[in-house]
Each structure stands twice: as C-alpha cells, then as structure tokens.
Tab-separated table of C-alpha atoms in Angstrom:
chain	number	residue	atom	x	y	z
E	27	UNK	CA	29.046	-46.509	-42.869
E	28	UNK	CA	28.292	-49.437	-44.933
E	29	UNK	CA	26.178	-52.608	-44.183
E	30	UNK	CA	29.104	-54.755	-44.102
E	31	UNK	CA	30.823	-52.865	-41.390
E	32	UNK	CA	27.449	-52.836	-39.139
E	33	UNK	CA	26.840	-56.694	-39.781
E	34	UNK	CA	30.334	-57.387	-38.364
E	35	UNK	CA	30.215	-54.847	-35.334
E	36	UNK	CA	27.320	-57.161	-34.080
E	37	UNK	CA	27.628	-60.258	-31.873
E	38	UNK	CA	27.138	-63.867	-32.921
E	39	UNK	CA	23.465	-64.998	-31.702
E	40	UNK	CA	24.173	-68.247	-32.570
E	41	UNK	CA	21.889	-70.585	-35.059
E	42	UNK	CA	18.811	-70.132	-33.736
E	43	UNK	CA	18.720	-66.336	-34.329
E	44	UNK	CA	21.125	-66.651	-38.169
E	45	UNK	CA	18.434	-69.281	-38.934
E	46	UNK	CA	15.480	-66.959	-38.488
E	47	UNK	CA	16.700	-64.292	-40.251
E	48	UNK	CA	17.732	-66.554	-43.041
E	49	UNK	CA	14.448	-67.398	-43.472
E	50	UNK	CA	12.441	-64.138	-42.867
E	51	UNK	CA	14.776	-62.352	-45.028
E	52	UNK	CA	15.376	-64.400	-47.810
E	53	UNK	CA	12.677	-62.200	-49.974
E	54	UNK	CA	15.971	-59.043	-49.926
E	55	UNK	CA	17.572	-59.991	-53.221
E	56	UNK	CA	20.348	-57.113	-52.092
E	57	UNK	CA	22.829	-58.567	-49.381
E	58	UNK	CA	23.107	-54.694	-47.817
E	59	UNK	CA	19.056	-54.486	-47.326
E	60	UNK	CA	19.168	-57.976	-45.563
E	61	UNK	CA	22.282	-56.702	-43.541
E	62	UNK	CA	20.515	-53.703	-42.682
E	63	UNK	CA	17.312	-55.995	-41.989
E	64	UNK	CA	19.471	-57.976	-39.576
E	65	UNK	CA	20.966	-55.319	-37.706
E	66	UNK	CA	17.326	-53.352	-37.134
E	67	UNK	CA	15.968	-56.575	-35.839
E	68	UNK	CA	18.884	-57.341	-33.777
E	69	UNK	CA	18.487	-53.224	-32.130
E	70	UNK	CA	14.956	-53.906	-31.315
E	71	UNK	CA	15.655	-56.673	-29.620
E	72	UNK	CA	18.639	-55.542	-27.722
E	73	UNK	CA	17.632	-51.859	-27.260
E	74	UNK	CA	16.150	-49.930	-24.412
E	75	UNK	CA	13.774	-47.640	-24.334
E	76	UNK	CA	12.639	-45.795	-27.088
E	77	UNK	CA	13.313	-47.740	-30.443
E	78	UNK	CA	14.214	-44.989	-32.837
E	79	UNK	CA	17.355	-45.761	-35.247
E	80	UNK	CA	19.276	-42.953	-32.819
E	81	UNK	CA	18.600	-44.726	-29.936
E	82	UNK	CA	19.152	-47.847	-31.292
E	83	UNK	CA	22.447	-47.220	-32.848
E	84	UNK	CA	23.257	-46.611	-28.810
E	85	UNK	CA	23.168	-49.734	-28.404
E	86	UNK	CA	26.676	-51.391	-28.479
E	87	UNK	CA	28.322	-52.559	-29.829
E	88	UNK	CA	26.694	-51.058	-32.788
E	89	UNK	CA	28.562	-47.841	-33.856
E	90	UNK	CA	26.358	-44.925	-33.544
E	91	UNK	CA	27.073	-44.202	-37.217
E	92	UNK	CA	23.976	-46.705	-38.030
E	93	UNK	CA	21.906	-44.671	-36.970
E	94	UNK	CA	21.522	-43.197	-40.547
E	95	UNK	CA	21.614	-46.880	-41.953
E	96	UNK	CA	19.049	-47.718	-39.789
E	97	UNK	CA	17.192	-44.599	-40.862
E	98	UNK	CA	17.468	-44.964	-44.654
E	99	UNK	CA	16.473	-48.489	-44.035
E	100	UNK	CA	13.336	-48.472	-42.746
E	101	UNK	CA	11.975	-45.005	-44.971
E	102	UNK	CA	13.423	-45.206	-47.833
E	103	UNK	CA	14.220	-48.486	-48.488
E	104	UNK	CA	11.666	-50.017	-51.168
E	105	UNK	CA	11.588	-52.825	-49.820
E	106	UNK	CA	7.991	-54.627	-50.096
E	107	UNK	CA	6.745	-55.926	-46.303
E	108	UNK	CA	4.106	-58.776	-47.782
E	109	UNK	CA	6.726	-61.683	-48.543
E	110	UNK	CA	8.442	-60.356	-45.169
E	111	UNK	CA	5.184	-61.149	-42.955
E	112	UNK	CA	3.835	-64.155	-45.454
E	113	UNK	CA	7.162	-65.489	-44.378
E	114	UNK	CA	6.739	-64.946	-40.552
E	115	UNK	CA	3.209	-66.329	-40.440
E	116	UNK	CA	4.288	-69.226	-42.551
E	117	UNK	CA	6.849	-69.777	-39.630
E	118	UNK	CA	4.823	-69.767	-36.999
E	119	UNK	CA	2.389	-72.147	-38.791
E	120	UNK	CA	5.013	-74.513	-38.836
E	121	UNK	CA	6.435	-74.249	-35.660
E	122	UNK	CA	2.958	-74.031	-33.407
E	123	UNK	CA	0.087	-75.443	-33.631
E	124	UNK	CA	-2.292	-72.391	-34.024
E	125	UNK	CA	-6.043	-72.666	-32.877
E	126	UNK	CA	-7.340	-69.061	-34.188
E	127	UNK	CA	-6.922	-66.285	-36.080
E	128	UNK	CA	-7.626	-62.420	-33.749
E	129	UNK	CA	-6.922	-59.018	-34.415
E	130	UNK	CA	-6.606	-55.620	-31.641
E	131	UNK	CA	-6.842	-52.241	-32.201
E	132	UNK	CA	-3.997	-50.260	-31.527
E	133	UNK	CA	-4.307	-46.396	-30.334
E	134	UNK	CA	-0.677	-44.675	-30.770
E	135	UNK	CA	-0.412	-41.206	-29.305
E	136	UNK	CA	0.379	-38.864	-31.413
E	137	UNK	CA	1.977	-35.117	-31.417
E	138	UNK	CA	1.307	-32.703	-34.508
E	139	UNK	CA	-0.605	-33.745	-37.575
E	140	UNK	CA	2.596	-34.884	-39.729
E	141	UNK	CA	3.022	-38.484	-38.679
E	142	UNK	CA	1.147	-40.818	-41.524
E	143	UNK	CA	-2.692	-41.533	-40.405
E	144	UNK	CA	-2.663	-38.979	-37.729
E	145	UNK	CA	-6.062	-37.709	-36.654
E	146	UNK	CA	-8.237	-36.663	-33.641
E	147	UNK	CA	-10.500	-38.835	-31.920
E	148	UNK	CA	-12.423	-39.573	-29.430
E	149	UNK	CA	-11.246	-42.273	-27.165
E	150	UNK	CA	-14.017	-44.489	-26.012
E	151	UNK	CA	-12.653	-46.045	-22.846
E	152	UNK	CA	-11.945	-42.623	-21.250
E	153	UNK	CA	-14.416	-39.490	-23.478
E	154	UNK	CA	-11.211	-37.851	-24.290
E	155	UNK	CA	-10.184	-36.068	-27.519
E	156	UNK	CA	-6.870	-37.993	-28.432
E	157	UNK	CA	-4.457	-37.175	-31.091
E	158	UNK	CA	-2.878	-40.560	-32.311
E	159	UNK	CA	-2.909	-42.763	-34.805
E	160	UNK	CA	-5.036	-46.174	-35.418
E	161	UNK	CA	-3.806	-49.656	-36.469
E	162	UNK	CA	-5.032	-52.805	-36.459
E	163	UNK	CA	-2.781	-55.971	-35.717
E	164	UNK	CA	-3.360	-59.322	-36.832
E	165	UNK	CA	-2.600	-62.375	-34.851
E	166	UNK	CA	-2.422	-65.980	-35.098
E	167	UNK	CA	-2.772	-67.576	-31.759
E	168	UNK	CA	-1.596	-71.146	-30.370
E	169	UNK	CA	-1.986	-72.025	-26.824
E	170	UNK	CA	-1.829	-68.991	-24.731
E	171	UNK	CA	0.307	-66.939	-27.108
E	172	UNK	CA	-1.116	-64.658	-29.651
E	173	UNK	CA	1.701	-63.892	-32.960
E	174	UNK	CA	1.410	-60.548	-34.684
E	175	UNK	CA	2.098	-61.248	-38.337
E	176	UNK	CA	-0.419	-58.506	-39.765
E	177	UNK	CA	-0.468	-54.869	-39.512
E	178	UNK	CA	-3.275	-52.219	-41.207
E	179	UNK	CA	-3.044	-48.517	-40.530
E	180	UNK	CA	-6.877	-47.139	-40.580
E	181	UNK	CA	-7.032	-43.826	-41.874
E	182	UNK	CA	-9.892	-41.176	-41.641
E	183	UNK	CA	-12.315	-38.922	-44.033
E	184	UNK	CA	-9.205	-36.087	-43.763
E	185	UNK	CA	-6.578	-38.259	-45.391
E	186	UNK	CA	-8.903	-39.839	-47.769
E	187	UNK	CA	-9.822	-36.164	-49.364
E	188	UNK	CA	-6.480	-34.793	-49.257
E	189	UNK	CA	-4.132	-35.557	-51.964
E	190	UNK	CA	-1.287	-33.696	-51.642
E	191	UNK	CA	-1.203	-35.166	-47.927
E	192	UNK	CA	-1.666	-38.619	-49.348
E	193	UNK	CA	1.555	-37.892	-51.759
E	194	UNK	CA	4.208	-37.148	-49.321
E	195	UNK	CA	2.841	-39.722	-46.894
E	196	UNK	CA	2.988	-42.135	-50.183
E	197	UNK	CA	-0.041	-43.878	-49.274
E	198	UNK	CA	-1.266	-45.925	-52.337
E	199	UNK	CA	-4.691	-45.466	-53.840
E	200	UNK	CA	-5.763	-48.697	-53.246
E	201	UNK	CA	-6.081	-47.392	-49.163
E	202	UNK	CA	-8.619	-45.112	-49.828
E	203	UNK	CA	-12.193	-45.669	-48.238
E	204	UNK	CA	-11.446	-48.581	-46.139
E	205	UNK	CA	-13.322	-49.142	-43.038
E	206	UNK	CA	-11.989	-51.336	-40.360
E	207	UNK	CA	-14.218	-54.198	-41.955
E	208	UNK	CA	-12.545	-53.983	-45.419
E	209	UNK	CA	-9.649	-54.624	-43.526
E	210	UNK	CA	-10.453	-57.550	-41.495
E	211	UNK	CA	-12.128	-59.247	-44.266
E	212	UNK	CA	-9.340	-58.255	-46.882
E	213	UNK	CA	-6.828	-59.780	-44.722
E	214	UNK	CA	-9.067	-63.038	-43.947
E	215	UNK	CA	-9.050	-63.100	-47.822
E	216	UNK	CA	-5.547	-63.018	-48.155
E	217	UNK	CA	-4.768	-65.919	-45.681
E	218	UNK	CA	-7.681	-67.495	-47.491
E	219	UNK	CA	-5.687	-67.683	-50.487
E	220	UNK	CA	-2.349	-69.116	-49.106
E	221	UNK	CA	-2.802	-72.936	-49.326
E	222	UNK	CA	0.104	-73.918	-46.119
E	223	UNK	CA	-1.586	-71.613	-43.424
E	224	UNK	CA	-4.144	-73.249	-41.251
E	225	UNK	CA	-7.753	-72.779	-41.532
E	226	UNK	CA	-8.640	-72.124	-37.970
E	227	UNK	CA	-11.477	-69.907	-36.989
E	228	UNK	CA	-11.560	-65.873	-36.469
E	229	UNK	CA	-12.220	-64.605	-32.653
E	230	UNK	CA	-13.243	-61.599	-32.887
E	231	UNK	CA	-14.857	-58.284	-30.350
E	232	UNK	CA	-17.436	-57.060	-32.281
E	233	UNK	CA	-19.203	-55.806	-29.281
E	234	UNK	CA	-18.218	-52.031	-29.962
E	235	UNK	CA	-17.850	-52.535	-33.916
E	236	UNK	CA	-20.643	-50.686	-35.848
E	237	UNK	CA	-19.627	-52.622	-38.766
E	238	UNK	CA	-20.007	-56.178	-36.998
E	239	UNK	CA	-22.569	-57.401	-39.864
E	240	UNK	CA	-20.087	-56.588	-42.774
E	241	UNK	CA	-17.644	-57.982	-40.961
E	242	UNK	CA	-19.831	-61.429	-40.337
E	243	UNK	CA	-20.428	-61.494	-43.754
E	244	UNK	CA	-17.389	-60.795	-45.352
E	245	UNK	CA	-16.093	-63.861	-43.064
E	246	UNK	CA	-19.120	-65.997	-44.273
E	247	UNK	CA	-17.684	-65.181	-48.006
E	248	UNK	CA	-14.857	-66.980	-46.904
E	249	UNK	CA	-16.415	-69.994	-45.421
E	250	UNK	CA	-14.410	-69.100	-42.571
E	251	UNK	CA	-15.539	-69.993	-39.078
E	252	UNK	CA	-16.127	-67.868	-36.241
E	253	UNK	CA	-16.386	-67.266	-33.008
E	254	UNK	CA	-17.640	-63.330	-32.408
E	255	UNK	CA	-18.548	-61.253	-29.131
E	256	UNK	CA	-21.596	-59.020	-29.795
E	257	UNK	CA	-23.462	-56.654	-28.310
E	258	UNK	CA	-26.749	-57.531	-26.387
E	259	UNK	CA	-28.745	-55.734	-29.527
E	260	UNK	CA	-27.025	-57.356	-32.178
E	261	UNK	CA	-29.558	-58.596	-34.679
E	262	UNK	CA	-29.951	-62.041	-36.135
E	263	UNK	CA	-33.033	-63.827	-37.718
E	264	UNK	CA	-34.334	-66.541	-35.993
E	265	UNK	CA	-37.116	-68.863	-36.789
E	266	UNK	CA	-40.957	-67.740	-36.576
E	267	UNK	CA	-44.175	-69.263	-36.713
E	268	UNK	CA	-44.646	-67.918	-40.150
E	269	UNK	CA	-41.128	-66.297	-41.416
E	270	UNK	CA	-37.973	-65.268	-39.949
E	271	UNK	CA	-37.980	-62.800	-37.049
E	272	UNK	CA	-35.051	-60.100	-36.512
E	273	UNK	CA	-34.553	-59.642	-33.097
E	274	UNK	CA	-31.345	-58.941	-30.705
E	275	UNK	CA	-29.359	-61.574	-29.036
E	276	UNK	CA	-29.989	-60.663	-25.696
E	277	UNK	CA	-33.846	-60.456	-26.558
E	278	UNK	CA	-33.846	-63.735	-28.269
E	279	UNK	CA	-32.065	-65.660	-25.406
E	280	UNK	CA	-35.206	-64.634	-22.882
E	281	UNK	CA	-38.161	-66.249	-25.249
E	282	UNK	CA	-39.835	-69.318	-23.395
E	283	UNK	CA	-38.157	-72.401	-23.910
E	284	UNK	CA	-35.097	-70.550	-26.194
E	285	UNK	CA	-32.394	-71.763	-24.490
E	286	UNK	CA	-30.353	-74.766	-23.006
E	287	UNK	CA	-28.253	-74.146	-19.765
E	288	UNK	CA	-24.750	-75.578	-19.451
E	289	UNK	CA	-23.178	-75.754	-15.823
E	290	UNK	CA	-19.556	-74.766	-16.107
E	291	UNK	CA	-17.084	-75.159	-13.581
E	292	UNK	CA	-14.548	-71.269	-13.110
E	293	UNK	CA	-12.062	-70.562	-11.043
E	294	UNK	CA	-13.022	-67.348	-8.887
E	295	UNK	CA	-10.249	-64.952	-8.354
E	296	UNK	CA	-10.238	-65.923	-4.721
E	297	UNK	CA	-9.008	-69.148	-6.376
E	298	UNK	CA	-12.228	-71.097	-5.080
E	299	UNK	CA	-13.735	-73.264	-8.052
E	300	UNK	CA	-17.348	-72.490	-9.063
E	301	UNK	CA	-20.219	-73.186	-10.848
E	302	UNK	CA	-20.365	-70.956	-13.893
E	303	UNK	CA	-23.934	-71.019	-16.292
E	304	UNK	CA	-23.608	-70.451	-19.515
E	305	UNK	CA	-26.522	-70.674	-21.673
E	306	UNK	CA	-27.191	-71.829	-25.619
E	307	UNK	CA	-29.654	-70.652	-27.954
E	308	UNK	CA	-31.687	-73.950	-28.653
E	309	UNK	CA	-32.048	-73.886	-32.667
E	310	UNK	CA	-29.198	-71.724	-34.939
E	311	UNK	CA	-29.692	-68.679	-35.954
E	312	UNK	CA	-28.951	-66.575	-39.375
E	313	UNK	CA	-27.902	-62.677	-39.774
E	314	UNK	CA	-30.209	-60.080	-41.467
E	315	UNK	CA	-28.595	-57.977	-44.462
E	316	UNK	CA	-25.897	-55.790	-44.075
E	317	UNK	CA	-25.833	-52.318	-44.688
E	318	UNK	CA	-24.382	-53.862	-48.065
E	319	UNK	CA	-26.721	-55.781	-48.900
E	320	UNK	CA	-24.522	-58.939	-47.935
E	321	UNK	CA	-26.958	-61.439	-45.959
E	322	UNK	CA	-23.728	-64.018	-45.235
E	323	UNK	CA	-25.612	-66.723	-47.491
E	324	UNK	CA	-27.891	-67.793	-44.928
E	325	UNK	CA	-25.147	-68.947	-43.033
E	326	UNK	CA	-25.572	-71.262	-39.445
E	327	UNK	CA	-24.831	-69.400	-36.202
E	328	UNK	CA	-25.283	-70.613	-32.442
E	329	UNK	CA	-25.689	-68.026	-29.812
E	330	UNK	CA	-24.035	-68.228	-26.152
E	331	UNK	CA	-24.573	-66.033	-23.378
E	332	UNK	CA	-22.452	-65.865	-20.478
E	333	UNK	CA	-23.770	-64.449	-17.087
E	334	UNK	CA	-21.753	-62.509	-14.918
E	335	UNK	CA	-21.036	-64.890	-12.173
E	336	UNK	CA	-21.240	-62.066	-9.750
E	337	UNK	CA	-24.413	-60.508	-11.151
E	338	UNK	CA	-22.399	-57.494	-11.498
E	339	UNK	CA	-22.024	-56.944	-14.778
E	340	UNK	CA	-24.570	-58.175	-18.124
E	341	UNK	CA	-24.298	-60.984	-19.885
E	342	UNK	CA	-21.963	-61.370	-22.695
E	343	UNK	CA	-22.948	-63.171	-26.253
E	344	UNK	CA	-21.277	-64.624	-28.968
E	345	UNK	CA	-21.964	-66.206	-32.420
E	346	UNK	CA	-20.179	-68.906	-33.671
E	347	UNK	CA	-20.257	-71.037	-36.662
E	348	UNK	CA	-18.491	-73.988	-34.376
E	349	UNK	CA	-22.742	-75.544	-33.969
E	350	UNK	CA	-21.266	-78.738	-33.069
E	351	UNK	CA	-18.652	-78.047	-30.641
E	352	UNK	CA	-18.720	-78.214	-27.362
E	353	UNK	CA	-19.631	-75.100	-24.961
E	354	UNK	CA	-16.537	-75.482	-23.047
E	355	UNK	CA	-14.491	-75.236	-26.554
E	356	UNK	CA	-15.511	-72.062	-27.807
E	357	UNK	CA	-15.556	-69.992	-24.639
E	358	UNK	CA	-11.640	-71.270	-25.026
E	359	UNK	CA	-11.641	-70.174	-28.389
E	360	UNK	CA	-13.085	-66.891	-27.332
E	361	UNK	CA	-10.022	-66.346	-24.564
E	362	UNK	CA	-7.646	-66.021	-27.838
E	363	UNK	CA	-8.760	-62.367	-28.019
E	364	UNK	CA	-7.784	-62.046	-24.563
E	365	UNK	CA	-4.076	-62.896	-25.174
E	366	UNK	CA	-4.012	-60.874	-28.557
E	367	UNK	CA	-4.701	-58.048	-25.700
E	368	UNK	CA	-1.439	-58.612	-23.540
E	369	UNK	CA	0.378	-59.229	-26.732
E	370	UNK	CA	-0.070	-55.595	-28.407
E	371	UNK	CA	1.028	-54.252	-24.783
E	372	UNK	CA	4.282	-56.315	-25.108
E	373	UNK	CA	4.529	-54.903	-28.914
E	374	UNK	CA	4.521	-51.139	-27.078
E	375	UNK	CA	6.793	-51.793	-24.389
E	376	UNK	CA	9.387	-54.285	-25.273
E	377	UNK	CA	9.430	-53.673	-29.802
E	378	UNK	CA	8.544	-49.988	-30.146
E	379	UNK	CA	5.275	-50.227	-31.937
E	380	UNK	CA	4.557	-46.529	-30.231
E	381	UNK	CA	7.697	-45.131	-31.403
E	382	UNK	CA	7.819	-44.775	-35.557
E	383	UNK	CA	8.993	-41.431	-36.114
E	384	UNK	CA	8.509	-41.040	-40.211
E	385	UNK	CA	6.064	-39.776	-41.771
E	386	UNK	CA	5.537	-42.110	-44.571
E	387	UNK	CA	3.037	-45.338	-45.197
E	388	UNK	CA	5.636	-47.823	-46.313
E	389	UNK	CA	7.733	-46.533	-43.585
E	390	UNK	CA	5.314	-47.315	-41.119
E	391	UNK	CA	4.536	-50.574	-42.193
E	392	UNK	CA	8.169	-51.681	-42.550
E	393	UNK	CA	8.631	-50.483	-38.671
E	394	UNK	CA	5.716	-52.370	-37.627
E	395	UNK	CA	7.010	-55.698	-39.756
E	396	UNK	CA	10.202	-55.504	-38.199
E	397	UNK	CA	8.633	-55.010	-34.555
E	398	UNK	CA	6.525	-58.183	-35.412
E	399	UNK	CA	9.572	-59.906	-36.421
E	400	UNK	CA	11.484	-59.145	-33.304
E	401	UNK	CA	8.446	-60.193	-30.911
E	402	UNK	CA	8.220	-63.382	-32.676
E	403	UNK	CA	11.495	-64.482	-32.174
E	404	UNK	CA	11.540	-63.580	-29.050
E	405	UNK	CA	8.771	-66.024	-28.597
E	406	UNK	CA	9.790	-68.966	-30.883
E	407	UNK	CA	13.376	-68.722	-29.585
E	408	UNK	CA	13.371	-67.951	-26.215
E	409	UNK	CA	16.575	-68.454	-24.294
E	410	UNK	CA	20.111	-66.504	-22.268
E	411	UNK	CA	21.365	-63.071	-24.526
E	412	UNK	CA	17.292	-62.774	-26.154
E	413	UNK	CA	17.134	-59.716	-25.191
E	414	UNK	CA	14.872	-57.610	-22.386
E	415	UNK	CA	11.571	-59.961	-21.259
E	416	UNK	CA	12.295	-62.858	-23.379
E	417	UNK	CA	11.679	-65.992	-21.928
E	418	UNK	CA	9.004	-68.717	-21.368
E	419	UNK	CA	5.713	-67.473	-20.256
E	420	UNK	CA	6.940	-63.739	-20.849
E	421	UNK	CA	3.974	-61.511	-21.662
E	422	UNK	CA	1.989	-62.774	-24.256
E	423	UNK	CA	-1.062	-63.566	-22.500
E	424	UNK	CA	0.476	-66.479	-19.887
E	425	UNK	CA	-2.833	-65.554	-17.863
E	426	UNK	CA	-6.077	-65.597	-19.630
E	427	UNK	CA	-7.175	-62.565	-17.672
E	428	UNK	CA	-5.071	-60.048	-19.008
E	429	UNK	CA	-5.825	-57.297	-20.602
E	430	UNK	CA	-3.840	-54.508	-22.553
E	431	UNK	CA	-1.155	-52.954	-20.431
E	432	UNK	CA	-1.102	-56.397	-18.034
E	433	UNK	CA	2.255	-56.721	-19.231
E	434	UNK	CA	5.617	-54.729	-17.710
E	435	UNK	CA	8.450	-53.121	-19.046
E	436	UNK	CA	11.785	-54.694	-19.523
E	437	UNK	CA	13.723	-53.670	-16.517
E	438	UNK	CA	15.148	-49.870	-15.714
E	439	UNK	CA	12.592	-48.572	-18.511
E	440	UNK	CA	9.628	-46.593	-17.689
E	441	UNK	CA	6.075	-48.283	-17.725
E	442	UNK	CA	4.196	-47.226	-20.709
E	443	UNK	CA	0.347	-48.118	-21.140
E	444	UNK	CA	-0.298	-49.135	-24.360
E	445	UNK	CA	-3.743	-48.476	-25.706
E	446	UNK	CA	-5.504	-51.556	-27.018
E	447	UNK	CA	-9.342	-52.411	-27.663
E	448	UNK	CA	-12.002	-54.575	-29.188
E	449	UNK	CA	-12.639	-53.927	-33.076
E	450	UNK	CA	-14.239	-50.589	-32.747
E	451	UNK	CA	-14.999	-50.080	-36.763
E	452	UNK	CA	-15.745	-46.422	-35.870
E	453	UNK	CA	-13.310	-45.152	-38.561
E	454	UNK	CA	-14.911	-41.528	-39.466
C-alpha cells in the first residue's frame, strides 16, 4: 500500500506532534519517505510490545499492510540518519537548557551470528559468555533528563577482517578499527564543529574503560571540559620535588597534606540528612601519555574522591577540568551519567532499541534514530494520547539513584532488563 494511504489511516496528534515531525523530517526531500518516517515514529510510540514493522502495523488503526512499508523503510530506504539526529539535538538545545554531554553502553542480546555487529562476549557485571550486540548512545542531559540524539554500533576484530561479512551488512570502510574511544572523541568532534549546540562539559565512567587516557585526551583536543569517574589506579602526573611524578589517584589522594576535605550534606536512604566528606586534591594535576602518544597538552585536572558514607564500599574519584567550580557542582554534574542510565532502560522497554531485526548497518542506525526520535518527543511533548509511559517525570532518571533497568514497562507488557554500563572500551 502506498504512503499516502498509511498517512491518512493514522489519527490527528494535533500540533505539537505535526510540528515535530515537520521539523525532524524536513531533511526527506521525497514526501513518501517522510510519510513513511511519520508513520514509524507514530508505531513506536503507540505500539506494544515488541517494535518490529509486523507488530507495529498491529497497531490500529494502521492497516497491517504497512508492515512491508514499514519494512522497506527502515532497510532499504537510503535515507542518511546525520541531518535526522543533527536535527533532534538541535531541538533539544533549543527547547532545554542542557548542562552535559554523557554516553551508556548498550548490551543487546543477540541470537545467531547474522544480525549486524553480532559477537560473543564476556559480560562483566555477571562472567557470562553473551551473544549480543554493542552500542553506544549519546546523550545530552538537562535537569534530570538525559536525550539520546547519538548512536555508534562497536564492532569487533571478526567483522573488521571479514569482508564479505562487512558487504552484506553494508558497513562502510570508514568503521573499521574503531575502539570505543574513537567513537566518543569522534562524536565530541562532531558536536565540536556545530556552532548552535551548547558547549557544556562531557560526564563520563571511565572507571572500567581501558582506553580512559585516549579518551581524556582526545577530549583535551577539543578543549572540551570534563568531568570523568576513574579507577583508584588511574594515573596522572602530579608535581614533585624535582619533576613530575606518575602515580594513581587513589595513591595520590593519601600523601601528607594532599588534600582539602569538604563536608557535604546527603540524604541517606532512610531519608535522614547527613554529613557526607568529600575530599579535593590540593594542587591540579596533568595526565601521562597515552598509549598514543597523546599527553592532552598538559592540560589542568582536579581530583575528587568520594568516601563511601557507609564505609562499605571504596572511594570513588573523578577528574575534572571544572578547577574553579564548586565541589557541590560537579558531583551534580557527575549524577548526569546516572540519568543517561535509566534513560537507555526506557529506550529498551518503551522504543524497541532491543528489537532491530535486519541485518544491515544503515538499517540499524535508522531504527535506533527513529527510537531516539520517538523517546524525545515523548519527553519534550508530554501530554493525554502520547503514548505508553509518557508523561512528566516518566523514566528518564526522575531519581538520581537509578540505575539501568530502574525504569518499568508500559502497562500489560512484560518487564525486560535492559543491559546498560559505564564506558567499558574493551572492544576486542
């Protein structure tokens, strides 16, 4: 069936929704591909469960005819996804006011060895061998909301030697041989070089990231700021006697007279409020070379450590280029992650981020821009008819304690964990 006769079959959403896709949209010079846009953001949002064109074509008062419309839409379409996302994050720029840039990692479980990106890992939160495939997604966060607006699959050594795999999947050249670093910094280049988005700092979890110095000093190329979680053994050069000394965080913070204590004041989860420590390195701090030879041009960083106010669990450190804000500041910069968390379990449960069925690269990545596009409306226009779990306050990190899979299912539909993570950078 055609475009046209899909377009019509759907409700009016009124000018919020016509408005939105106006604007997202406008970069489909052909009427049918904006049609077909329209109506495969308008099934995500008004689908449940899986989000597959079949299933979605179930949903009425869509005929279940556009299903293959839907199909042909999303894999073989050649449509380009850049302008689509440049779009969305220009939006939310504009209609926010955004504090940080974050990014998750995404774990999708995987059956067979067809699906594009599809390898066998091991998962670090549990020691199992998982089959699934790896993404990264990009946020920009205001308040306690985290956006998606960027997507990167992360491929292995097995796709990057095969060819012939690499031709049916139709994943370009340029993919080949990146690590999880060349992503984020590739990406922080990219906003870098769009004049109307904000420069706000990058929040990152390094603390599992092998990578975490390229990833410092691909950011320091930038001149972007930063506010990074690290491991306790994550090196840095501080000041000696006689020349810089490269020692780990944790190490550094327990020299005499190294650091300055700032007296906090948490809520416990019994709700009582509490005195919370959190110490300060007392000079700045600069990062050894990478593994690239990249030393992030001698670049400023404080150090904060964060006892566990329980004594339970060790401290946690972060760098930051922010050597003139306040202490209280960055740890709120640092909660951004935290959100970006309960936002990728949303993208699971609510916009199918789990459920791409092709096999190909620009398939994937249209699926993934259209799941961003749906979640973001959801957010920007919340109101009656928005579809399942749309609302004020609905999943995207309203608490700054939750974590991945905090979030619950629209109603009637089965709860689905959705694996998220720190920046692992273990791509091989």
């Amino acid at each position: 069936m055609s475009s046209t006769e899909v377009r019509a079959a759907m409700p009016g959403e009124g000018a919020c929704m016509r408005t939105f896709m106006d604007e997202i949209f406008r970069a489909f010079r052909r009427p049918e591909q904006r049609r077909w846009a329209q109506a495969y953001l308008w099934a995500l949002i008004h689908a449940s469960g899986k989000k597959t064109p079949r299933r979605m074509a179930l949903t009425k008062p869509l005929p279940p005819a556009a299903a293959h419309g839907l199909h042909q839409f999303i894999n073989a379409s050649p449509w380009d996804w850049n302008p689509v996302r440049h779009r969305l994050t220009g939006l939310v720029a504009e209609r926010t006011a955004p504090h940080a840039w974050t990014v998750a990692e995404l774990i999708i479980p995987k059956r067979g060895e067809h699906s594009v990106g599809v390898h066998r890992r091991v998962d670090p939160a549990t020691g199992r061998t998982v089959n699934c495939q790896r993404a990264l997604v990009f946020f920009l966060v205001s308040g306690g909301r985290s956006y998606p607006v960027g997507w990167s699959l992360l491929l292995d050594r097995t796709w990057d030697s095969d060819r012939e795999r690499r031709r049916r999947a139709r994943i370009p050249g340029s993919e080949a041989g990146r690590t999880p670093a060349d992503h984020v910094t590739g990406y922080a280049a990219e906003i870098a070089a769009q004049p109307r988005l904000p420069r706000v700092p990058w929040v990152l979890d390094l603390t599992r990231c092998p990578e975490a110095a390229g990833v410092l000093a691909g950011l320091a190329r930038q001149r972007a700021d930063v506010v990074c979680e690290v491991p306790p053994d994550h090196h840095v050069l501080s000041a000696g006697a006689h020349s810089p000394v490269v020692t780990g965080v944790s190490a550094l913070m327990e020299t005499r007279h190294a650091r300055q204590t700032h007296v906090l004041l948490g809520r416990a989860p019994d709700g009582r409020v509490r005195a919370v420590p959190v110490h300060t390195y007392a000079g700045t701090v600069t990062t050894p070379r990478s593994a690239h030879g990249d030393d992030g041009g001698g670049r400023a960083y404080r150090v904060l450590e964060r006892p566990d106010p329980d004594g339970r669990q060790p401290s946690r450190y972060w760098l930051t280029t922010l050597t003139e804000h306040r202490v209280e500041e960055i740890l709120r910069l640092a909660r951004s992650h935290t959100s970006a968390l309960s936002a990728v379990a949303v993208l699971g449960q609510r916009f199918g981020v789990l459920d791409f069925e092709g096999r190909s690269f620009p398939g994937w990545h249209h699926h993934m821009t259209m799941a961003s596009a749906a979640y973001v409306h959801q957010r920007l226009y919340p109101g009656p008819g928005s579809g399942p779990g749309s609302g004020p306050g609905a999943g995207a990190g309203a608490g700054a304690g939750a974590g991945a899979g905090a979030a619950t299912a629209s109603p009637g539909a089965p709860t689905r964990r959705v694996p998220a993570a720190a920046l692992t950078g273990a791509s091989h």
